CSV table of C-alpha atoms and ligand atoms in Angstrom, one decimal:
chain,number,residue,atom,x,y,z
A,112,UNK,CA,24.7,3.4,-51.8
A,113,UNK,CA,28.1,4.6,-52.4
A,114,UNK,CA,28.4,8.2,-51.8
A,115,UNK,CA,32.0,9.7,-51.7
A,116,UNK,CA,33.0,12.0,-49.1
A,117,UNK,CA,34.1,15.3,-50.5
A,118,UNK,CA,35.9,16.6,-47.6
A,119,UNK,CA,38.7,15.5,-45.0
A,120,UNK,CA,38.0,12.7,-42.9
A,121,UNK,CA,39.8,14.2,-39.9
A,122,UNK,CA,37.8,17.5,-40.3
A,123,UNK,CA,34.9,15.4,-40.1
A,124,UNK,CA,36.0,14.0,-36.8
A,125,UNK,CA,36.9,17.1,-35.5
A,126,UNK,CA,33.3,18.5,-36.3
A,127,UNK,CA,31.7,15.7,-34.9
A,128,UNK,CA,33.9,16.1,-31.4
A,129,UNK,CA,32.2,19.7,-31.6
A,130,UNK,CA,29.3,17.6,-30.3
A,131,UNK,CA,30.0,17.2,-26.4
A,132,UNK,CA,28.9,14.0,-25.2
A,133,UNK,CA,29.2,11.5,-21.9
A,134,UNK,CA,31.2,8.4,-22.4
A,135,UNK,CA,29.6,5.0,-21.9
A,136,UNK,CA,30.7,1.4,-21.8
A,137,UNK,CA,28.4,-0.9,-23.7
A,138,UNK,CA,28.8,-4.8,-21.9
A,139,UNK,CA,27.5,-8.2,-23.5
A,140,UNK,CA,28.2,-11.9,-23.3
A,141,UNK,CA,29.8,-13.8,-26.2
A,142,UNK,CA,28.2,-17.4,-26.6
A,143,UNK,CA,30.7,-18.8,-25.1
A,144,UNK,CA,29.8,-16.8,-21.8
A,145,UNK,CA,33.5,-14.6,-22.2
A,146,UNK,CA,32.3,-10.9,-21.0
A,147,UNK,CA,32.7,-8.2,-23.8
A,148,UNK,CA,32.8,-4.3,-23.2
A,149,UNK,CA,33.4,-1.3,-25.4
A,150,UNK,CA,33.8,2.5,-24.7
A,151,UNK,CA,30.8,4.4,-27.0
A,152,UNK,CA,30.0,7.8,-27.1
A,153,UNK,CA,27.8,6.9,-29.8
A,154,UNK,CA,25.2,6.4,-27.3
A,155,UNK,CA,21.7,8.4,-27.6
A,156,UNK,CA,18.1,8.0,-26.2
A,157,UNK,CA,15.6,7.0,-28.9
A,158,UNK,CA,12.1,6.5,-27.1
A,159,UNK,CA,10.8,7.1,-23.6
A,160,UNK,CA,7.4,4.8,-24.4
A,161,UNK,CA,8.5,2.3,-24.8
A,162,UNK,CA,11.9,3.1,-23.0
A,163,UNK,CA,14.4,2.6,-26.0
A,164,UNK,CA,17.9,3.7,-26.7
A,165,UNK,CA,20.5,3.2,-29.4
A,166,UNK,CA,24.5,3.0,-29.9
A,167,UNK,CA,26.8,2.2,-33.2
A,168,UNK,CA,29.5,-0.3,-33.0
A,169,UNK,CA,32.6,-0.1,-35.7
A,170,UNK,CA,32.0,-3.1,-37.8
A,171,UNK,CA,36.2,-3.6,-37.4
A,172,UNK,CA,35.2,-4.1,-33.6
A,173,UNK,CA,36.5,-7.4,-32.5
A,174,UNK,CA,33.5,-7.8,-30.6
A,175,UNK,CA,31.0,-7.1,-33.4
A,176,UNK,CA,29.6,-10.8,-33.5
A,177,UNK,CA,29.6,-10.9,-29.8
A,178,UNK,CA,27.2,-7.9,-29.7
A,179,UNK,CA,25.3,-9.1,-32.8
A,180,UNK,CA,24.3,-12.4,-31.4
A,181,UNK,CA,24.1,-11.2,-27.9
A,182,UNK,CA,20.0,-10.9,-26.8
A,183,UNK,CA,21.0,-8.5,-24.4
A,184,UNK,CA,23.7,-5.8,-23.6
A,185,UNK,CA,24.2,-3.0,-20.7
A,186,UNK,CA,25.3,0.3,-21.3
A,187,UNK,CA,26.7,1.9,-18.4
A,188,UNK,CA,27.2,6.3,-18.5
A,189,UNK,CA,30.4,6.7,-16.9
A,190,UNK,CA,31.1,8.7,-13.9
A,191,UNK,CA,33.9,11.5,-14.0
A,192,UNK,CA,36.0,9.0,-12.1
A,193,UNK,CA,36.1,6.5,-14.1
A,194,UNK,CA,38.3,7.9,-17.3
A,195,UNK,CA,41.0,4.9,-16.5
A,196,UNK,CA,38.0,2.5,-17.0
A,197,UNK,CA,37.1,4.1,-20.2
A,198,UNK,CA,40.4,4.1,-21.6
A,199,UNK,CA,40.8,0.2,-20.8
A,200,UNK,CA,37.8,-0.5,-22.9
A,201,UNK,CA,38.9,1.8,-26.0
A,202,UNK,CA,41.9,-0.9,-26.3
A,203,UNK,CA,40.9,-3.8,-28.4
A,204,UNK,CA,42.4,-6.5,-25.7
A,205,UNK,CA,41.2,-9.7,-24.0
A,206,UNK,CA,41.6,-8.5,-20.5
A,207,UNK,CA,39.8,-5.7,-20.2
A,208,UNK,CA,37.4,-6.8,-17.4
A,209,UNK,CA,40.5,-8.4,-15.3
A,210,UNK,CA,40.3,-6.7,-11.9
A,211,UNK,CA,37.4,-5.3,-13.0
A,212,UNK,CA,34.3,-5.6,-10.4
A,213,UNK,CA,31.1,-7.0,-11.9
A,214,UNK,CA,27.7,-7.7,-11.4
A,215,UNK,CA,25.9,-10.2,-14.0
A,216,UNK,CA,22.5,-9.1,-15.6
A,217,UNK,CA,20.0,-10.2,-17.8
A,218,UNK,CA,21.7,-12.6,-20.5
A,219,UNK,CA,25.0,-13.1,-17.9
A,220,UNK,CA,25.6,-9.5,-19.3
A,221,UNK,CA,28.3,-8.4,-17.2
A,222,UNK,CA,27.4,-5.2,-15.4
A,223,UNK,CA,30.6,-2.6,-14.4
A,224,UNK,CA,29.8,-0.9,-10.8
A,225,UNK,CA,30.4,3.2,-9.6
A,226,UNK,CA,28.6,4.5,-12.8
A,227,UNK,CA,26.3,7.0,-13.0
A,228,UNK,CA,23.4,5.0,-14.6
A,229,UNK,CA,23.6,1.2,-15.9
A,230,UNK,CA,20.7,0.3,-18.3
A,231,UNK,CA,19.7,-3.5,-19.6
A,232,UNK,CA,18.7,-3.4,-22.7
A,233,UNK,CA,17.7,-6.0,-24.8
A,234,UNK,CA,18.1,-5.7,-29.0
A,235,UNK,CA,15.0,-4.4,-31.0
A,236,UNK,CA,16.8,-3.9,-34.3
A,237,UNK,CA,19.9,-3.7,-35.9
A,238,UNK,CA,20.8,-1.3,-38.3
A,239,UNK,CA,23.7,-1.0,-41.4
A,240,UNK,CA,24.9,2.6,-40.8
A,241,UNK,CA,28.1,3.0,-43.1
A,242,UNK,CA,30.9,1.4,-41.3
A,243,UNK,CA,29.0,0.9,-38.1
A,244,UNK,CA,25.7,-1.3,-36.8
A,245,UNK,CA,23.7,0.8,-35.1
A,246,UNK,CA,21.9,-1.1,-32.2
A,247,UNK,CA,19.0,-0.2,-31.0
A,248,UNK,CA,17.3,-1.5,-27.7
A,249,UNK,CA,14.8,-1.6,-25.2
A,250,UNK,CA,15.4,-0.7,-21.7
A,251,UNK,CA,14.4,-3.7,-19.3
A,252,UNK,CA,16.4,-2.6,-16.1
A,253,UNK,CA,17.8,0.4,-15.1
A,254,UNK,CA,19.7,2.2,-11.9
A,255,UNK,CA,21.2,5.3,-11.3
A,256,UNK,CA,23.0,7.4,-8.4
A,257,UNK,CA,24.0,11.4,-8.6
A,258,UNK,CA,27.4,11.2,-9.4
A,259,UNK,CA,29.4,13.5,-11.2
A,260,UNK,CA,29.5,12.2,-15.2
A,261,UNK,CA,32.4,11.9,-17.2
A,262,UNK,CA,32.5,14.2,-20.5
A,263,UNK,CA,34.1,13.8,-24.2
A,264,UNK,CA,34.4,17.2,-25.8
A,265,UNK,CA,36.9,17.3,-28.9
A,266,UNK,CA,38.6,14.4,-28.5
A,267,UNK,CA,39.7,15.1,-24.4
A,268,UNK,CA,37.9,13.9,-21.7
A,269,UNK,CA,36.2,16.9,-19.6
A,270,UNK,CA,33.6,17.2,-16.4
A,271,UNK,CA,30.6,19.0,-16.9
A,272,UNK,CA,30.0,22.4,-14.9
A,273,UNK,CA,27.3,24.3,-14.6
A,274,UNK,CA,26.7,27.7,-16.2
A,275,UNK,CA,26.5,30.3,-13.5
A,276,UNK,CA,23.2,32.1,-12.7
A,277,UNK,CA,23.2,35.5,-14.4
A,278,UNK,CA,23.8,38.1,-11.7
A,279,UNK,CA,21.5,40.7,-12.2
A,280,UNK,CA,22.8,43.9,-13.8
A,281,UNK,CA,21.3,47.5,-12.5
A,282,UNK,CA,18.8,48.9,-14.7
A,283,UNK,CA,20.1,50.6,-18.0
A,284,UNK,CA,23.6,49.3,-17.6
A,285,UNK,CA,25.6,48.6,-20.6
A,286,UNK,CA,26.0,44.9,-21.2
A,287,UNK,CA,28.9,45.7,-23.7
A,288,UNK,CA,30.9,48.0,-21.6
A,289,UNK,CA,34.3,46.6,-21.0
A,290,UNK,CA,33.7,47.0,-17.6
A,291,UNK,CA,30.2,44.3,-17.6
A,292,UNK,CA,29.5,41.6,-15.5
A,293,UNK,CA,31.6,39.2,-17.3
A,294,UNK,CA,34.6,40.7,-17.0
A,295,UNK,CA,37.2,38.5,-15.2
A,296,UNK,CA,38.5,41.6,-13.0
A,297,UNK,CA,34.7,42.5,-11.5
A,298,UNK,CA,34.2,38.9,-10.8
A,299,UNK,CA,37.0,37.8,-9.2
A,300,UNK,CA,37.3,41.1,-7.3
A,301,UNK,CA,33.5,40.5,-6.3
A,302,UNK,CA,33.8,37.0,-5.3
A,303,UNK,CA,36.9,37.5,-3.3
A,304,UNK,CA,35.6,40.6,-1.0
A,305,UNK,CA,32.2,38.7,-0.6
A,306,UNK,CA,34.5,36.2,0.4
A,307,UNK,CA,36.9,37.7,2.9
A,308,UNK,CA,34.3,40.3,4.3
A,309,UNK,CA,33.5,37.0,6.4
A,310,UNK,CA,36.9,35.9,7.2
A,311,UNK,CA,37.9,39.3,7.9
A,312,UNK,CA,34.8,39.5,10.9
A,313,UNK,CA,36.8,36.4,12.4
A,314,UNK,CA,40.1,38.4,12.3
A,315,UNK,CA,38.5,41.3,13.9
A,316,UNK,CA,36.6,39.4,16.6
A,317,UNK,CA,40.6,38.8,17.9
A,318,UNK,CA,41.2,42.4,17.4
A,319,UNK,CA,43.4,41.9,14.1
A,320,UNK,CA,42.8,44.3,11.1
A,321,UNK,CA,43.7,43.1,7.5
A,322,UNK,CA,47.4,43.6,7.6
A,323,UNK,CA,48.0,42.2,10.9
A,324,UNK,CA,46.0,39.1,10.1
A,325,UNK,CA,47.7,38.6,6.7
A,326,UNK,CA,51.1,39.2,8.8
A,327,UNK,CA,50.2,36.6,11.5
A,328,UNK,CA,48.8,33.9,8.6
A,329,UNK,CA,51.7,33.9,6.4
A,330,UNK,CA,53.6,33.7,9.7
A,331,UNK,CA,51.8,30.5,10.7
A,332,UNK,CA,52.7,28.8,7.4
A,333,UNK,CA,56.2,29.0,8.5
A,334,UNK,CA,57.5,30.5,12.0
A,335,UNK,CA,60.9,32.7,12.2
A,336,UNK,CA,60.7,35.1,9.5
A,337,UNK,CA,61.9,38.9,9.3
A,338,UNK,CA,59.6,41.7,8.5
A,339,UNK,CA,60.9,42.2,5.0
A,340,UNK,CA,60.8,38.4,4.0
A,341,UNK,CA,56.8,38.5,5.3
A,342,UNK,CA,55.6,41.7,3.4
A,343,UNK,CA,57.4,40.1,0.4
A,344,UNK,CA,55.2,36.9,0.8
A,345,UNK,CA,51.8,38.6,0.9
A,346,UNK,CA,52.6,42.0,-1.0
A,347,UNK,CA,50.0,40.6,-3.4
A,348,UNK,CA,47.6,41.8,-1.2
A,349,UNK,CA,48.5,45.4,-1.4
A,350,UNK,CA,48.7,45.8,2.2
A,351,UNK,CA,52.3,45.9,3.9
A,352,UNK,CA,53.3,45.8,7.5
A,353,UNK,CA,55.8,48.4,9.2
A,354,UNK,CA,57.4,48.5,12.6
A,355,UNK,CA,54.8,50.0,14.2
A,356,UNK,CA,52.4,46.8,13.0
A,357,UNK,CA,55.2,44.9,14.0
A,358,UNK,CA,55.3,46.5,17.7
A,359,UNK,CA,51.6,46.5,18.1
A,360,UNK,CA,51.2,42.8,17.3
A,361,UNK,CA,54.0,42.5,19.9
A,362,UNK,CA,52.4,44.6,22.5
A,363,UNK,CA,48.9,42.6,21.9
A,364,UNK,CA,50.9,39.3,22.8
A,365,UNK,CA,50.8,38.1,18.9
A,366,UNK,CA,54.4,38.1,18.1
A,367,UNK,CA,57.9,38.2,20.3
A,368,UNK,CA,60.8,39.3,18.2
A,369,UNK,CA,64.3,38.1,18.2
A,370,UNK,CA,66.6,40.8,16.6
A,371,UNK,CA,64.7,41.7,13.6
A,372,UNK,CA,63.3,37.5,13.3
A,373,UNK,CA,59.6,37.5,14.3
A,374,UNK,CA,57.8,34.4,16.1
A,375,UNK,CA,54.3,33.9,16.7
A,376,UNK,CA,53.6,33.5,20.3
A,377,UNK,CA,51.1,30.7,22.0
A,378,UNK,CA,48.4,33.6,21.9
A,379,UNK,CA,49.3,34.0,18.4
A,380,UNK,CA,49.7,30.5,17.2
A,381,UNK,CA,46.3,29.8,18.6
A,382,UNK,CA,44.1,33.0,17.5
A,383,UNK,CA,45.7,32.3,13.8
A,384,UNK,CA,44.7,28.9,13.8
A,385,UNK,CA,41.0,29.6,15.0
A,386,UNK,CA,40.7,32.1,12.1
A,387,UNK,CA,41.9,29.9,9.6
A,388,UNK,CA,39.9,27.4,11.1
A,389,UNK,CA,36.9,29.3,10.6
A,390,UNK,CA,37.4,30.7,7.2
A,391,UNK,CA,37.8,26.8,6.4
A,392,UNK,CA,34.7,25.9,8.0
A,393,UNK,CA,33.4,29.1,5.2
A,394,UNK,CA,35.0,27.6,2.3
A,395,UNK,CA,33.4,24.2,3.1
A,396,UNK,CA,29.9,26.0,3.4
A,397,UNK,CA,30.5,27.9,0.2
A,398,UNK,CA,32.0,24.8,-2.0
A,399,UNK,CA,29.1,22.4,-0.6
A,400,UNK,CA,27.1,24.3,-2.8
A,401,UNK,CA,29.1,23.8,-5.7
A,402,UNK,CA,29.4,19.9,-5.8
A,403,UNK,CA,32.5,18.3,-6.1
A,404,UNK,CA,33.7,18.6,-10.1
A,405,UNK,CA,33.1,22.3,-9.7
A,406,UNK,CA,34.8,22.5,-6.9
A,407,UNK,CA,38.0,21.0,-8.8
A,408,UNK,CA,37.7,22.9,-11.7
A,409,UNK,CA,37.1,26.2,-10.1
A,410,UNK,CA,40.3,25.8,-8.0
A,411,UNK,CA,42.2,24.4,-11.0
A,412,UNK,CA,40.9,27.2,-12.7
A,413,UNK,CA,42.1,30.1,-10.2
A,414,UNK,CA,45.2,28.1,-10.0
A,415,UNK,CA,45.8,28.5,-13.8
A,416,UNK,CA,44.8,32.2,-13.3
A,417,UNK,CA,47.4,32.9,-10.6
A,418,UNK,CA,50.4,31.0,-12.7
A,419,UNK,CA,49.5,33.1,-15.9
A,420,UNK,CA,49.6,36.3,-13.8
A,421,UNK,CA,52.3,35.7,-11.7
A,422,UNK,CA,55.0,38.3,-12.2
A,423,UNK,CA,57.2,35.8,-9.8
A,424,UNK,CA,56.1,36.5,-6.4
A,425,UNK,CA,57.5,34.4,-3.3
A,426,UNK,CA,54.4,32.0,-2.3
A,427,UNK,CA,54.0,31.6,1.8
A,428,UNK,CA,55.5,28.0,2.0
A,429,UNK,CA,58.3,28.9,0.0
A,430,UNK,CA,60.9,29.9,2.0
A,431,UNK,CA,60.5,33.6,0.9
A,432,UNK,CA,63.7,34.4,0.0
A,433,UNK,CA,63.6,34.0,-3.7
A,434,UNK,CA,61.0,34.2,-6.3
A,435,UNK,CA,59.7,31.7,-7.8
B,524,LIG,C1,35.2,8.1,-25.8
B,524,LIG,C2,35.4,7.4,-26.8
B,524,LIG,C3,34.0,6.9,-27.2
B,524,LIG,C4,34.1,5.8,-28.3
B,524,LIG,N1,32.9,5.6,-29.5
B,524,LIG,C5,32.9,4.7,-30.1
B,524,LIG,C6,31.5,4.0,-30.6
B,524,LIG,O1,30.5,4.7,-30.2
B,524,LIG,N2,31.4,3.1,-31.1
B,524,LIG,C7,32.3,2.3,-31.5
B,524,LIG,O2,32.4,1.5,-32.4
B,524,LIG,N3,34.0,2.8,-31.2
B,524,LIG,C8,33.9,3.9,-30.4
B,524,LIG,N4,35.4,4.0,-29.5
B,524,LIG,C9,36.3,3.6,-29.8
B,524,LIG,C10,36.2,1.8,-29.1
B,524,LIG,O3,36.2,1.7,-27.9
B,524,LIG,C11,37.6,0.9,-29.4
B,524,LIG,O4,37.8,0.8,-31.0
B,524,LIG,C12,37.2,-0.3,-29.0
B,524,LIG,O5,37.1,-0.4,-27.6
B,524,LIG,C13,38.0,-1.5,-30.0
B,524,LIG,O6,37.8,-2.4,-29.1
B,524,LIG,P1,37.3,-4.0,-29.5
B,524,LIG,O7,38.1,-3.7,-31.2
B,524,LIG,O8,37.9,-5.3,-28.7
B,524,LIG,O9,36.2,-3.8,-29.8
B,524,LIG,C14,35.0,5.2,-28.3
B,524,LIG,C15,36.4,5.5,-27.9
B,524,LIG,C16,36.4,6.2,-27.0
B,524,LIG,C17,37.6,6.3,-26.4
C-alpha cells in the first residue's frame, strides 16, 4: 500500500496529540545482554483473557533489532515523579541506564523501579504498521502501586486531576446564567468562606475577630510594622484596622506599641501561632482527601490566578513599603 498523505504531517501529529495518554518506558535485553529501553506513549491494552498489550516502535529506532529479537520486554507505566526518566529514555544514546536502579526480569529484561505499573510481556505478534512495528505481547507478570501517573497531552507532560463532583443546584436554577455553579468567582468565594469559617472559630476562641486576626497574622510574619504598613498588607481582604482596633489589641495584651510601630507580645505571638497551627491542620485534613498531585495543581492554579489578578499589592513577607 502506498497511500500518500493529503495533509500536513505536523497537523497530523498535533491531532494525535489531542489524545491524552500516559507515558511508558519499554525495556528489553539485546542479544549480547545489553539493556535497551525507549519512552513510548503508543502503549495500549488489547485483551483481558489472555492478558495482552501492544505498543509500536519506530523503524528508525536504534533498538529495533533488540526489540525484534528479544523474546520478552517490559512495559513501565511512569509515575508523575518520573519525567526526567522519560526524557532520558526519549533520546537515542548508549547511556540510558547509567545510574538507574534496575532489577532483572524474565529473559534478563531490565526492570525500572518507582513506576505506577510494570508488566513483563512475551512477544505474541509483530506487525508492520507504516513506519512503525507494532508489538503485541502477552502479560506474564505485573505489579503496580497507587502512585500518580505521568500524563502526556498535546506534546507536553501533565498530571492527572480528577473532575470535581458537580455541586447540586437549587431546583429550577438556570445553569446557563452567568452566576452559575461554574462561575469562578462563586467557586473561589464559596471555597474560601467555607474553609475560612473554621479558622474563624479558632480566632474567636482567642477573642479575635477577622480584622484582629488578619492584623496579628501579618504581624507574625514580620514584627515591628506600622498600622499603615500592616493595613496595606491585608488590604486585599477588604478589612482595615484603625486606631481603635490597635488600642483594643493592646488592651487585650496581644500587641505593644513603640510610637507608631506595633510589636507582638509573647501572648500575641503564641495565640497567633496556635491559630495558624490549627489552620494548617485544617488544610492538611482537607488536602489529604485530594492527594498529592491534585494539591500541587490546586496551589499552582491559585498562585497563577493571584498573579493574574494582582493589582500590584505587597505581600505579607515583603517589607510592605513597596508594591510588587
Ligand atoms: C512522550 C513520548 C512518547 C513517545 N512514544 C514513542 C512511541 O510510542 N514509539 C516510538 O518509537 N517512539 C516514541 N517516542 C520517541 C522515542 O522515545 C525516541 O525516539 C527514542 O528514545 C529514540 O531512542 P532509540 O533510537 O535509542 O530507540 C516517544 C517520545 C516521547 C517523549
